Structure formats: C-alpha cells, structure tokens
C-alpha cells in the first residue's frame, strides 16, 4: 500500500485587510498542490488549541499576541515562527529601522560606480526641541519630511508632511523623525524580499522640489502612502503629476539591490520584508534606503504565489532535514 503523503500546516495570523489581499485562492491552491495547508489562526483563542503547526506566519500587533507566540514557540521548538517578534520590532521605529542600513558592511562589486546609505535625519521627541531648530539643524536643510517615529502599520504612522520652512514645523506632533527631502525624479524603487528571493519594482513617489518652490509654496504639505496611488487617481495634478517619469525611470543596478537586500536579510534575521530606495538626482549613482516594512503587500509582486510557495517549501524542507 502507498505511504500516506505527509502534509504541512502553515498557520497565519493576519489582520482582515492583509488576509484578504495575501490569502488569495491562487496562493492557497498552489500551496495545497505542493502539500501545504494554509490555516487561519484566531488570535482571540489560545494558539496551542489550534495547532499543531509546522510554521506560523504573522503580522499582528500587541503584547498579547507576542506573548502567545513566544509561549507557543517555547513549547513547540520544531515550529518555525516567521519571523521572530523581537527581530520584527526594530522595524516599528523609523530610527532603528534605518540604523541597520548604516551597519551593513557590504563588499560591493559596484563600489567604484555606485554607493548607498540613508538620508540625513534627526529624531525629535518634544515640541520644545522642535521649535528650536538651532538645537537640531546640523546639516539638515529645508525641505524636510516629517515622519511619525512609530511605524506600527496604523493609518497615523503613514501620515507624513513635507515641510518647506520653520513655519511648517509648528503643525507637527512629536515624536517625529525629520528627514532630509532628497530629489529623486518622482520614482521610488520597492525591493521585495522573500527569503533569498529579491524583486525590485518601480512606483510613483513625490515629485522633485525646486529651490523656487521652497520659497513660494505653503509652509507644509501633508500626504500618506503616496506610492500606492495610481497615476490617474492623483488629487492635484500640479503636486503629484509624474507624466512618464515612472515608465522612463532606469532601474537601479540589480547587483547593488541584491547585495543590499541580502545584507539586510542577514543583519535583521528577517525573511519577509521590503524596502524603499530612491536615487539621489544630485549625485546620480547614490541610492538611499528610506523605509523598511515587515511582511509588505506581496500580492502586488509579480508571480507572488509561486515565489511564496517556493519559499514555504524551502523553509519546510530545511526544517525536515534538521
Ligand atoms: O496593503 P498593501 O498591499 O499596500 O501593503 C502595504 C505596504 O505597501 P507596499 O507593499 O510596500 O506597496 C506598505 O509599504 P509602505 O510603508 O507604503 O512603503 C506597508 O508595508 C504596509 O504595512 P504597514 O501599514 O506599514 O504595516 C502594507 O500594508 P498591509 O498590507 O500590511 O496592511
Ligand atoms: N527622504 C525622502 N526624500 C524624498 N522622498 C521621500 C523621503 N522619504 C520618504 N519619501 C516619500 O514619502 C513616501 C513615504 O515615506 P516612507 O518613509 O516610505 O513611509 P511609509 O512607511 O508610509 O511608506 C515615500 O514612498 C517617498 O515617496
Ligand atoms: Mg514606504
Ligand atoms: Mg513603511
């Protein structure tokens, strides 16, 4: 008689919006064909009652969930938790998130022609400091982008302002990160990482700001999740018009992008993330990492079902060997 074929169970704990976008029938079917059942986890119920799991995927906030996961992992050391809540934590703060880029020691093949880094930035914890730029301006010039320090996935954490002058500072609510606005030709590069797989795509971004604009415009401009706006949906042609910028933009060197991606993967120990890169048009061949996101919108990545299923098989295969 034929041996029963063992199947794997991957539990997933995702917010409803994420579940809707990521757990597509096409992914569930492909994973199933390859022996993997994707099983929803109810975070309101004890995790131990819902197992066993060969692997747990998650993007949930809150200490309760983290504690559940830690307890489950301690009791089930053979279960793969992708990724560890402690490793994810550094991406929830816009300073620690980018610190890791500065720590990368890459032996770049492209070092003679390309370089990478992060924009100048400073963290402001209170209004007193904010309104006294003499305390923090070191090397930082207007315009700046004000970003909430916390990047926890809430709508609030994506609300940003482009600040053109001192006047614009008074509307900000610390704790915030003030980051140098770098002209980058209106296009950002999103680099999706899934284990050792790396895929870079182009997206719309904020348009460049000219010297004259800095003095003639209002004191600040608010925006949120600009890269998710389709071109035809832009509310104000003047502010966001990118014409053919997206189509015409040249991709960054793939070797550089892969080196940064795999460097970040090693340094953060994370398997599932993406990062946003801009090309500084003042320099031309300098690339700046401006954002790193845990478990991003993979469904927007070409062939995401195959990429993710291959990754699951790879991880489960390695686990079996161990
Ligand atoms: O919803 P999507 O597909 O736009 O994905 C969001 C990501 O978009 P991207 O894949 O980079 O274009 C998005 O990336 P950005 O921060 O916009 O660069 C975040 O990863 C977002 O998660 P969170 O709100 O920060 O927890 C992601 O949101 P969640 O799907 O995790 O809610
Ligand atoms: N330093 C910067 N210079 C120029 N544009 C930036 C800079 N930082 C962010 N942006 C623009 O703002 C958008 C949102 O910033 P980001 O840090 O990626 O926040 P979020 O986590 O909400 O995606 C980016 O996609 C990019 O268009
Ligand atoms: Mg971003
Ligand atoms: Mg982000």
Short mmCIF file of C-alpha atoms in Angstrom, two decimals, residues 99-230:
data_model
loop_
_atom_site.label_atom_id
_atom_site.label_comp_id
_atom_site.label_asym_id
_atom_site.label_seq_id
_atom_site.Cartn_x
_atom_site.Cartn_y
_atom_site.Cartn_z
CA UNK A 99 20.24 52.24 11.63
CA UNK A 100 20.66 48.75 10.29
CA UNK A 101 21.45 50.13 6.80
CA UNK A 102 24.32 52.14 8.28
CA UNK A 103 25.66 48.97 9.92
CA UNK A 104 25.81 47.00 6.67
CA UNK A 105 29.34 46.13 5.67
CA UNK A 106 28.99 45.17 2.06
CA UNK A 107 31.84 44.32 -0.14
CA UNK A 108 30.20 45.96 -3.12
CA UNK A 109 31.37 44.88 -6.54
CA UNK A 110 29.82 48.11 -7.75
CA UNK A 111 31.55 50.24 -5.06
CA UNK A 112 33.50 52.22 -7.63
CA UNK A 113 30.41 53.26 -9.56
CA UNK A 114 27.57 53.21 -7.02
CA UNK A 115 27.05 53.98 -3.34
CA UNK A 116 24.20 53.62 -0.87
CA UNK A 117 23.14 54.96 2.51
CA UNK A 118 20.24 56.75 4.20
CA UNK A 119 19.15 60.41 4.12
CA UNK A 120 20.27 62.73 6.93
CA UNK A 121 17.74 62.56 9.72
CA UNK A 122 17.11 63.57 13.30
CA UNK A 123 14.59 62.40 15.88
CA UNK A 124 12.53 64.98 17.80
CA UNK A 125 10.78 63.86 20.97
CA UNK A 126 9.16 67.09 22.15
CA UNK A 127 7.73 70.38 20.88
CA UNK A 128 10.28 72.48 22.71
CA UNK A 129 13.10 70.97 20.70
CA UNK A 130 11.08 71.01 17.50
CA UNK A 131 10.52 74.75 17.60
CA UNK A 132 14.16 75.45 18.33
CA UNK A 133 15.86 74.27 15.12
CA UNK A 134 19.23 75.61 16.33
CA UNK A 135 19.28 72.51 18.54
CA UNK A 136 18.94 70.02 15.73
CA UNK A 137 19.56 71.50 12.27
CA UNK A 138 23.14 70.22 11.99
CA UNK A 139 23.48 69.57 8.29
CA UNK A 140 19.72 69.25 7.79
CA UNK A 141 18.20 71.78 5.38
CA UNK A 142 14.62 72.51 4.27
CA UNK A 143 12.63 70.93 2.76
CA UNK A 144 12.40 68.02 5.19
CA UNK A 145 9.94 65.16 5.50
CA UNK A 146 8.37 64.72 8.93
CA UNK A 147 7.53 61.07 9.62
CA UNK A 148 5.91 59.64 12.75
CA UNK A 149 8.67 57.92 14.76
CA UNK A 150 6.50 54.86 15.25
CA UNK A 151 5.86 52.71 12.18
CA UNK A 152 3.32 50.26 13.57
CA UNK A 153 1.08 49.96 10.50
CA UNK A 154 -1.61 52.30 11.84
CA UNK A 155 -3.01 54.94 9.44
CA UNK A 156 -1.40 57.53 11.73
CA UNK A 157 2.05 56.04 11.27
CA UNK A 158 1.84 56.67 7.49
CA UNK A 159 0.83 60.36 7.80
CA UNK A 160 3.74 62.47 6.63
CA UNK A 161 4.41 66.13 5.93
CA UNK A 162 6.75 67.77 3.52
CA UNK A 163 7.93 70.83 5.44
CA UNK A 164 9.32 73.78 3.47
CA UNK A 165 10.29 76.20 6.25
CA UNK A 166 10.33 76.87 10.02
CA UNK A 167 6.69 77.91 9.96
CA UNK A 168 5.70 74.43 8.83
CA UNK A 169 7.31 72.89 11.93
CA UNK A 170 4.66 74.27 14.27
CA UNK A 171 1.97 71.93 12.89
CA UNK A 172 3.97 68.78 13.64
CA UNK A 173 3.27 66.42 16.52
CA UNK A 174 6.36 64.79 18.06
CA UNK A 175 7.71 62.18 18.43
CA UNK A 176 8.77 62.51 14.81
CA UNK A 177 11.71 61.92 12.54
CA UNK A 178 12.75 64.87 10.38
CA UNK A 179 14.44 63.56 7.28
CA UNK A 180 16.15 65.47 4.50
CA UNK A 181 13.90 65.52 1.41
CA UNK A 182 16.02 64.23 -1.43
CA UNK A 183 15.02 65.00 -5.02
CA UNK A 184 14.82 61.64 -6.76
CA UNK A 185 12.96 62.13 -10.04
CA UNK A 186 9.49 61.24 -8.71
CA UNK A 187 10.08 57.49 -8.71
CA UNK A 188 10.89 55.08 -5.88
CA UNK A 189 12.12 51.53 -6.14
CA UNK A 190 10.43 48.96 -3.93
CA UNK A 191 12.53 45.91 -3.23
CA UNK A 192 10.57 42.86 -2.10
CA UNK A 193 12.49 40.18 -0.21
CA UNK A 194 11.15 36.65 0.40
CA UNK A 195 13.92 34.57 1.96
CA UNK A 196 16.72 34.79 -0.58
CA UNK A 197 14.43 35.93 -3.42
CA UNK A 198 14.70 39.61 -4.33
CA UNK A 199 12.44 41.58 -6.69
CA UNK A 200 12.71 45.30 -7.41
CA UNK A 201 9.79 47.27 -8.90
CA UNK A 202 9.18 50.95 -9.72
CA UNK A 203 6.46 53.06 -8.09
CA UNK A 204 5.29 56.67 -8.12
CA UNK A 205 6.75 58.95 -5.49
CA UNK A 206 6.70 62.62 -4.54
CA UNK A 207 7.84 64.91 -7.36
CA UNK A 208 11.10 66.86 -7.05
CA UNK A 209 11.01 70.19 -5.22
CA UNK A 210 12.84 73.11 -6.87
CA UNK A 211 14.64 75.88 -4.95
CA UNK A 212 12.00 78.39 -6.09
CA UNK A 213 9.20 76.13 -4.95
CA UNK A 214 10.63 76.01 -1.44
CA UNK A 215 10.19 79.74 -1.05
CA UNK A 216 6.93 80.15 -2.98
CA UNK A 217 4.91 77.23 -1.63
CA UNK A 218 2.88 76.96 1.55
CA UNK A 219 4.75 76.04 4.74
CA UNK A 220 4.00 72.31 4.56
CA UNK A 221 2.12 69.68 2.60
CA UNK A 222 0.56 66.53 4.11
CA UNK A 223 0.44 63.17 2.34
CA UNK A 224 0.04 59.46 3.05
CA UNK A 225 1.04 56.26 1.23
CA UNK A 226 1.88 58.09 -1.99
CA UNK A 227 3.39 55.03 -3.68
CA UNK A 228 0.04 53.24 -3.58
CA UNK A 229 -1.73 55.98 -5.56
CA UNK A 230 -2.39 55.00 -9.16
#
